[in-house]
mmCIF file of C-alpha atoms in Angstrom:
data_model
loop_
_atom_site.group_PDB
_atom_site.id
_atom_site.type_symbol
_atom_site.label_atom_id
_atom_site.label_comp_id
_atom_site.label_asym_id
_atom_site.label_seq_id
_atom_site.Cartn_x
_atom_site.Cartn_y
_atom_site.Cartn_z
ATOM 1 C CA MET A 12 53.075 -120.084 -7.355
ATOM 2 C CA GLU A 13 55.551 -117.263 -7.415
ATOM 3 C CA SER A 14 54.162 -116.018 -10.694
ATOM 4 C CA PHE A 15 50.665 -116.046 -9.199
ATOM 5 C CA LEU A 16 51.861 -113.847 -6.317
ATOM 6 C CA ASN A 17 53.451 -111.434 -8.744
ATOM 7 C CA ILE A 18 50.241 -111.136 -10.678
ATOM 8 C CA ARG A 19 48.282 -110.565 -7.486
ATOM 9 C CA GLU A 20 50.743 -107.887 -6.352
ATOM 10 C CA LYS A 21 50.391 -106.132 -9.668
ATOM 11 C CA ILE A 22 46.624 -106.259 -9.371
ATOM 12 C CA ASN A 23 46.823 -104.753 -5.881
ATOM 13 C CA ARG A 24 49.070 -101.999 -7.145
ATOM 14 C CA ILE A 25 46.629 -101.260 -9.914
ATOM 15 C CA ARG A 26 43.775 -101.120 -7.403
ATOM 16 C CA PHE A 27 45.797 -98.824 -5.124
ATOM 17 C CA PHE A 28 46.568 -96.582 -8.020
ATOM 18 C CA ILE A 29 42.896 -96.499 -9.012
ATOM 19 C CA ASP A 30 41.850 -95.777 -5.410
ATOM 20 C CA ARG A 31 44.432 -93.041 -5.210
ATOM 21 C CA LEU A 32 43.108 -91.482 -8.392
ATOM 22 C CA LYS A 33 39.574 -91.644 -7.013
ATOM 23 C CA TYR A 34 40.715 -89.986 -3.789
ATOM 24 C CA LYS A 35 42.472 -87.214 -5.673
ATOM 25 C CA ARG A 36 39.415 -86.663 -7.831
ATOM 26 C CA GLU A 37 37.160 -86.424 -4.796
ATOM 27 C CA ARG A 38 39.588 -84.106 -3.078
ATOM 28 C CA HIS A 39 39.796 -81.916 -6.153
ATOM 29 C CA PHE A 40 36.035 -81.963 -6.452
ATOM 30 C CA TYR A 41 35.510 -80.874 -2.867
ATOM 31 C CA LEU A 42 38.223 -78.307 -3.228
ATOM 32 C CA ALA A 43 36.558 -76.938 -6.351
ATOM 33 C CA VAL A 44 33.175 -76.844 -4.611
ATOM 34 C CA PHE A 45 34.717 -75.037 -1.644
ATOM 35 C CA LEU A 46 36.421 -72.524 -3.912
ATOM 36 C CA ILE A 47 33.233 -71.886 -5.867
ATOM 37 C CA ALA A 48 31.223 -71.471 -2.684
ATOM 38 C CA GLY A 49 33.813 -69.128 -1.239
ATOM 39 C CA THR A 50 33.904 -67.128 -4.430
ATOM 40 C CA LEU A 51 30.120 -66.848 -4.449
ATOM 41 C CA CYS A 52 30.104 -65.696 -0.833
ATOM 42 C CA LEU A 53 32.789 -63.128 -1.527
ATOM 43 C CA VAL A 54 30.938 -61.857 -4.587
ATOM 44 C CA SER A 55 27.708 -61.661 -2.575
ATOM 45 C CA VAL A 56 29.430 -59.684 0.157
ATOM 46 C CA LEU A 57 30.969 -57.328 -2.378
ATOM 47 C CA ILE A 58 27.625 -56.844 -4.101
ATOM 48 C CA PHE A 59 25.951 -56.177 -0.741
ATOM 49 C CA PHE A 60 28.450 -53.506 0.262
ATOM 50 C CA TYR A 61 28.390 -51.978 -3.206
ATOM 51 C CA GLN A 62 24.602 -51.710 -3.184
ATOM 52 C CA ARG A 63 24.676 -50.348 0.363
ATOM 53 C CA ASN A 64 27.147 -47.692 -0.683
ATOM 54 C CA GLN A 65 24.945 -46.805 -3.626
ATOM 55 C CA VAL A 66 21.932 -46.426 -1.320
ATOM 56 C CA ILE A 67 23.940 -44.204 1.032
ATOM 57 C CA VAL A 68 25.122 -42.101 -1.896
ATOM 58 C CA ARG A 69 21.548 -41.677 -3.152
ATOM 59 C CA GLU A 70 20.356 -40.783 0.351
ATOM 60 C CA ASN A 71 23.121 -38.212 0.668
ATOM 61 C CA ILE A 72 22.236 -36.742 -2.712
ATOM 62 C CA ILE A 73 18.557 -36.503 -1.781
ATOM 63 C CA SER A 74 19.387 -35.054 1.628
ATOM 64 C CA SER A 75 21.695 -32.488 0.057
ATOM 65 C CA TYR A 76 19.013 -31.567 -2.469
ATOM 66 C CA TYR A 77 16.409 -30.906 0.217
ATOM 67 C CA GLU A 78 18.901 -28.960 2.311
ATOM 68 C CA GLU A 79 19.782 -26.806 -0.691
ATOM 69 C CA ALA A 80 16.094 -26.395 -1.490
ATOM 70 C CA ALA A 81 15.396 -25.329 2.096
ATOM 71 C CA VAL A 82 18.251 -22.837 1.983
ATOM 72 C CA THR A 83 17.053 -21.544 -1.382
ATOM 73 C CA ASP A 84 13.501 -21.174 -0.068
ATOM 74 C CA GLY A 85 14.848 -19.345 2.957
ATOM 75 C CA VAL A 86 16.831 -16.997 0.747
ATOM 76 C CA LEU A 87 13.833 -16.468 -1.502
ATOM 77 C CA ASN A 88 11.596 -15.815 1.493
ATOM 78 C CA ASP A 89 14.110 -13.352 2.898
ATOM 79 C CA SER A 90 14.402 -11.727 -0.508
ATOM 80 C CA THR A 91 10.620 -11.579 -0.790
ATOM 81 C CA LYS A 92 10.359 -10.035 2.648
ATOM 82 C CA THR A 93 13.061 -7.547 1.715
ATOM 83 C CA VAL A 94 11.300 -6.707 -1.526
ATOM 84 C CA ASP A 95 7.962 -6.432 0.289
ATOM 85 C CA ALA A 96 9.562 -4.221 2.906
ATOM 86 C CA SER A 97 11.146 -2.118 0.167
ATOM 87 C CA VAL A 98 7.843 -1.868 -1.677
ATOM 88 C CA SER A 99 6.045 -1.094 1.578
ATOM 89 C CA GLY A 100 8.656 1.520 2.393
ATOM 90 C CA THR A 101 8.320 2.948 -1.107
ATOM 91 C CA ASP A 102 4.543 3.047 -0.734
ATOM 92 C CA LYS A 103 4.890 4.807 2.592
ATOM 93 C CA ASN A 104 7.346 7.277 1.128
ATOM 94 C CA THR A 105 5.014 7.806 -1.806
ATOM 95 C CA GLU A 106 2.137 8.391 0.573
ATOM 96 C CA LEU A 107 4.241 10.844 2.527
ATOM 97 C CA LYS A 108 5.318 12.615 -0.629
ATOM 98 C CA SER A 109 1.851 12.692 -2.187
ATOM 99 C CA PRO A 110 0.082 16.031 -1.737
ATOM 100 C CA GLY A 111 -2.402 16.271 1.083
ATOM 101 C CA LYS A 112 -5.933 17.581 0.826
ATOM 102 C CA ILE A 113 -7.216 20.910 2.113
ATOM 103 C CA LYS A 114 -10.731 22.319 2.370
ATOM 104 C CA VAL A 115 -11.489 25.812 1.123
ATOM 105 C CA TYR A 116 -14.753 27.752 1.092
ATOM 106 C CA ILE A 117 -15.352 29.816 -2.045
ATOM 107 C CA CYS A 118 -18.311 32.149 -2.404
ATOM 108 C CA GLY A 119 -19.386 35.370 -4.042
ATOM 109 C CA TYR A 120 -19.942 35.574 -7.767
ATOM 110 C CA VAL A 121 -19.150 31.960 -8.613
ATOM 111 C CA ASN A 122 -21.475 29.424 -10.186
ATOM 112 C CA ASN A 123 -21.371 26.864 -7.373
ATOM 113 C CA PRO A 124 -20.257 28.376 -4.053
ATOM 114 C CA GLY A 125 -19.389 25.968 -1.277
ATOM 115 C CA VAL A 126 -16.672 24.068 0.531
ATOM 116 C CA TYR A 127 -14.342 22.149 -1.783
ATOM 117 C CA GLU A 128 -11.616 19.614 -1.084
ATOM 118 C CA ILE A 129 -8.574 20.250 -3.235
ATOM 119 C CA ASP A 130 -4.906 19.268 -3.362
ATOM 120 C CA GLU A 131 -2.596 21.183 -1.093
ATOM 121 C CA GLY A 132 -0.592 23.723 -3.073
ATOM 122 C CA SER A 133 -3.390 24.345 -5.584
ATOM 123 C CA ARG A 134 -4.008 27.833 -6.970
ATOM 124 C CA LEU A 135 -7.126 29.986 -6.867
ATOM 125 C CA ALA A 136 -7.605 29.361 -10.586
ATOM 126 C CA ASP A 137 -7.846 25.610 -9.849
ATOM 127 C CA LEU A 138 -10.535 26.204 -7.225
ATOM 128 C CA ILE A 139 -12.580 28.458 -9.524
ATOM 129 C CA LYS A 140 -12.454 25.775 -12.208
ATOM 130 C CA LEU A 141 -13.505 23.154 -9.646
ATOM 131 C CA CYS A 142 -16.577 25.142 -8.582
ATOM 132 C CA GLY A 143 -17.785 25.558 -12.158
ATOM 133 C CA GLY A 144 -16.400 28.983 -12.982
ATOM 134 C CA THR A 145 -17.662 32.470 -12.174
ATOM 135 C CA GLY A 146 -20.711 34.527 -13.021
ATOM 136 C CA GLU A 147 -20.772 37.252 -15.658
ATOM 137 C CA GLN A 148 -20.480 40.006 -13.048
ATOM 138 C CA ALA A 149 -17.373 38.535 -11.374
ATOM 139 C CA ALA A 150 -14.343 40.817 -11.391
ATOM 140 C CA LEU A 151 -11.619 38.259 -12.096
ATOM 141 C CA GLU A 152 -9.191 41.018 -13.029
ATOM 142 C CA ALA A 153 -9.320 42.127 -9.389
ATOM 143 C CA VAL A 154 -8.271 38.762 -7.920
ATOM 144 C CA ASN A 155 -4.944 36.968 -7.925
ATOM 145 C CA LEU A 156 -5.693 33.735 -9.740
ATOM 146 C CA ALA A 157 -2.152 32.497 -9.046
ATOM 147 C CA SER A 158 -2.450 32.759 -5.250
ATOM 148 C CA VAL A 159 -1.803 29.517 -3.334
ATOM 149 C CA LEU A 160 -4.752 28.200 -1.341
ATOM 150 C CA THR A 161 -4.569 27.434 2.374
ATOM 151 C CA ASP A 162 -6.663 25.110 4.497
ATOM 152 C CA ALA A 163 -9.870 26.499 6.076
ATOM 153 C CA ALA A 164 -9.688 29.685 3.977
ATOM 154 C CA MET A 165 -12.763 31.534 2.734
ATOM 155 C CA ILE A 166 -12.388 33.038 -0.719
ATOM 156 C CA TYR A 167 -14.841 35.701 -1.894
ATOM 157 C CA ILE A 168 -15.043 36.540 -5.587
ATOM 158 C CA PRO A 169 -16.458 40.089 -5.877
ATOM 159 C CA SER A 170 -18.367 41.754 -8.664
ATOM 160 C CA ALA A 171 -17.116 44.683 -10.689
ATOM 161 C CA GLU A 172 -19.792 46.870 -9.092
ATOM 162 C CA GLU A 173 -18.554 46.039 -5.589
ATOM 163 C CA ILE A 174 -15.042 46.998 -6.590
ATOM 164 C CA ARG A 175 -16.215 50.285 -8.163
ATOM 165 C CA GLU A 176 -18.304 51.236 -5.127
ATOM 166 C CA GLY A 177 -15.448 50.417 -2.801
ATOM 167 C CA LYS A 178 -17.394 47.811 -0.839
ATOM 168 C CA ILE A 179 -14.439 45.504 -1.307
ATOM 169 C CA PRO A 180 -11.009 47.080 -1.821
ATOM 170 C CA ALA A 181 -9.290 45.680 -4.890
ATOM 171 C CA GLU A 182 -6.313 44.518 -2.836
ATOM 172 C CA ASN A 183 -8.653 42.340 -0.730
ATOM 173 C CA ALA A 184 -10.565 40.800 -3.611
ATOM 174 C CA GLY A 185 -10.062 37.078 -3.870
ATOM 175 C CA SER A 186 -8.512 36.854 -0.413
ATOM 176 C CA SER A 187 -9.969 35.396 2.754
ATOM 177 C CA ILE A 188 -12.054 38.489 3.299
ATOM 178 C CA GLY A 189 -13.955 38.855 6.523
ATOM 179 C CA ILE A 190 -11.296 36.722 8.225
ATOM 180 C CA SER A 191 -8.042 38.554 7.841
ATOM 181 C CA SER A 192 -8.639 41.555 5.600
ATOM 182 C CA GLY A 193 -10.870 43.568 7.926
ATOM 183 C CA TYR A 194 -13.818 43.472 5.506
ATOM 184 C CA THR A 195 -17.247 43.269 7.193
ATOM 185 C CA VAL A 196 -20.677 42.403 5.853
ATOM 186 C CA ASN A 197 -23.438 44.969 6.414
ATOM 187 C CA ILE A 198 -26.327 42.836 7.660
ATOM 188 C CA ASN A 199 -28.839 45.604 6.768
ATOM 189 C CA THR A 200 -27.897 45.731 3.091
ATOM 190 C CA ALA A 201 -26.169 42.412 2.387
ATOM 191 C CA THR A 202 -27.553 40.130 -0.283
ATOM 192 C CA LEU A 203 -27.976 36.395 0.098
ATOM 193 C CA LYS A 204 -24.620 35.753 -1.595
ATOM 194 C CA GLU A 205 -22.892 38.196 0.731
ATOM 195 C CA LEU A 206 -24.465 36.741 3.864
ATOM 196 C CA VAL A 207 -23.377 33.196 3.061
ATOM 197 C CA THR A 208 -19.771 34.385 3.072
ATOM 198 C CA LEU A 209 -20.000 34.614 6.858
ATOM 199 C CA PRO A 210 -18.730 31.573 8.785
ATOM 200 C CA GLY A 211 -21.510 29.207 9.790
ATOM 201 C CA ILE A 212 -24.158 31.054 7.761
ATOM 202 C CA GLY A 213 -25.798 28.879 5.141
ATOM 203 C CA GLU A 214 -28.505 29.754 2.649
ATOM 204 C CA LYS A 215 -31.366 28.968 5.063
ATOM 205 C CA THR A 216 -29.922 31.173 7.793
ATOM 206 C CA ALA A 217 -29.189 33.922 5.263
ATOM 207 C CA GLU A 218 -32.798 33.768 4.072
ATOM 208 C CA ALA A 219 -33.947 33.986 7.707
ATOM 209 C CA ILE A 220 -31.823 37.132 8.201
ATOM 210 C CA ILE A 221 -33.338 38.784 5.117
ATOM 211 C CA GLU A 222 -36.857 37.750 6.195
ATOM 212 C CA TYR A 223 -36.292 39.197 9.687
ATOM 213 C CA ARG A 224 -34.973 42.421 8.144
ATOM 214 C CA ASN A 225 -38.032 42.698 5.873
ATOM 215 C CA ASN A 226 -40.430 42.064 8.762
ATOM 216 C CA PHE A 227 -38.843 44.208 11.491
ATOM 217 C CA GLY A 228 -36.792 46.736 9.548
ATOM 218 C CA PRO A 229 -33.051 47.326 9.686
ATOM 219 C CA PHE A 230 -31.065 45.915 12.555
ATOM 220 C CA LYS A 231 -30.486 48.482 15.320
ATOM 221 C CA SER A 232 -27.410 46.668 16.588
ATOM 222 C CA ILE A 233 -25.390 43.644 15.592
ATOM 223 C CA GLU A 234 -26.555 41.894 18.805
ATOM 224 C CA GLU A 235 -30.091 41.950 17.392
ATOM 225 C CA LEU A 236 -28.913 39.314 14.939
ATOM 226 C CA LYS A 237 -29.368 36.766 17.741
ATOM 227 C CA ASN A 238 -33.121 37.262 17.398
ATOM 228 C CA VAL A 239 -32.998 35.561 13.989
ATOM 229 C CA LYS A 240 -34.026 31.924 14.014
ATOM 230 C CA GLY A 241 -31.011 29.642 13.766
ATOM 231 C CA ILE A 242 -28.493 32.094 15.245
ATOM 232 C CA GLY A 243 -27.488 31.409 18.818
ATOM 233 C CA ASP A 244 -24.718 32.735 21.009
ATOM 234 C CA LYS A 245 -22.110 30.397 19.522
ATOM 235 C CA LYS A 246 -22.840 31.341 15.912
ATOM 236 C CA PHE A 247 -23.069 35.027 16.820
ATOM 237 C CA GLU A 248 -19.629 34.894 18.451
ATOM 238 C CA ALA A 249 -18.253 33.468 15.205
ATOM 239 C CA VAL A 250 -19.610 36.335 13.050
ATOM 240 C CA LYS A 251 -19.773 39.387 15.335
ATOM 241 C CA ASP A 252 -16.370 40.684 14.238
ATOM 242 C CA LYS A 253 -17.252 40.214 10.584
ATOM 243 C CA ILE A 254 -20.581 42.097 10.451
ATOM 244 C CA SER A 255 -21.672 45.712 10.649
ATOM 245 C CA ILE A 256 -24.857 47.819 10.401
#
């Protein structure tokens, strides 16, 4: 009987030992599962924050790029405006420095008498070239081809015969005669070319003066010139100091 109890006690001990092993295994298993789960959670959290930081870094990089681009564009725009302003200022200065235009009336023994627009500071030689040169009878040796032209001037190129006969003093040849030199046009003997040297007298009016003179004889007074068609009080006032009979 006693031996039977001993055997039973041994069996119980073996069972207890087996149960204890099972318990330890289960506890280790659950502990391992818990550790794995915790590790996974920790790794997930770390990955989340890492990725979030990467996104923030990328956003900062992009934001910085656009800010730098905006600043660069602003600088370029300012530079462009400055360059445009400089170019505009240069253009304005160039315009200011560029020679202006003047209008000069040339007549007498030239090929194409008339009013010409020419650069300010030009010489008489430039104007003669512009109007196509002079006629064969022109007395170029009596004019100052190097004289500087002025706006609204009237230049008369005389003939050698006029210089010889003293109709135009040599010192007045090529100047604004009839305006400042004291030279007057004799309306009883003047040719068509001489008449058109008067201010406001064109070819048609000059022809009318000659026709009137042929029909009614020489003018008795300069006031009689107002009887010519096309010459009123205003035009007469402009020429009365520049004509004679």
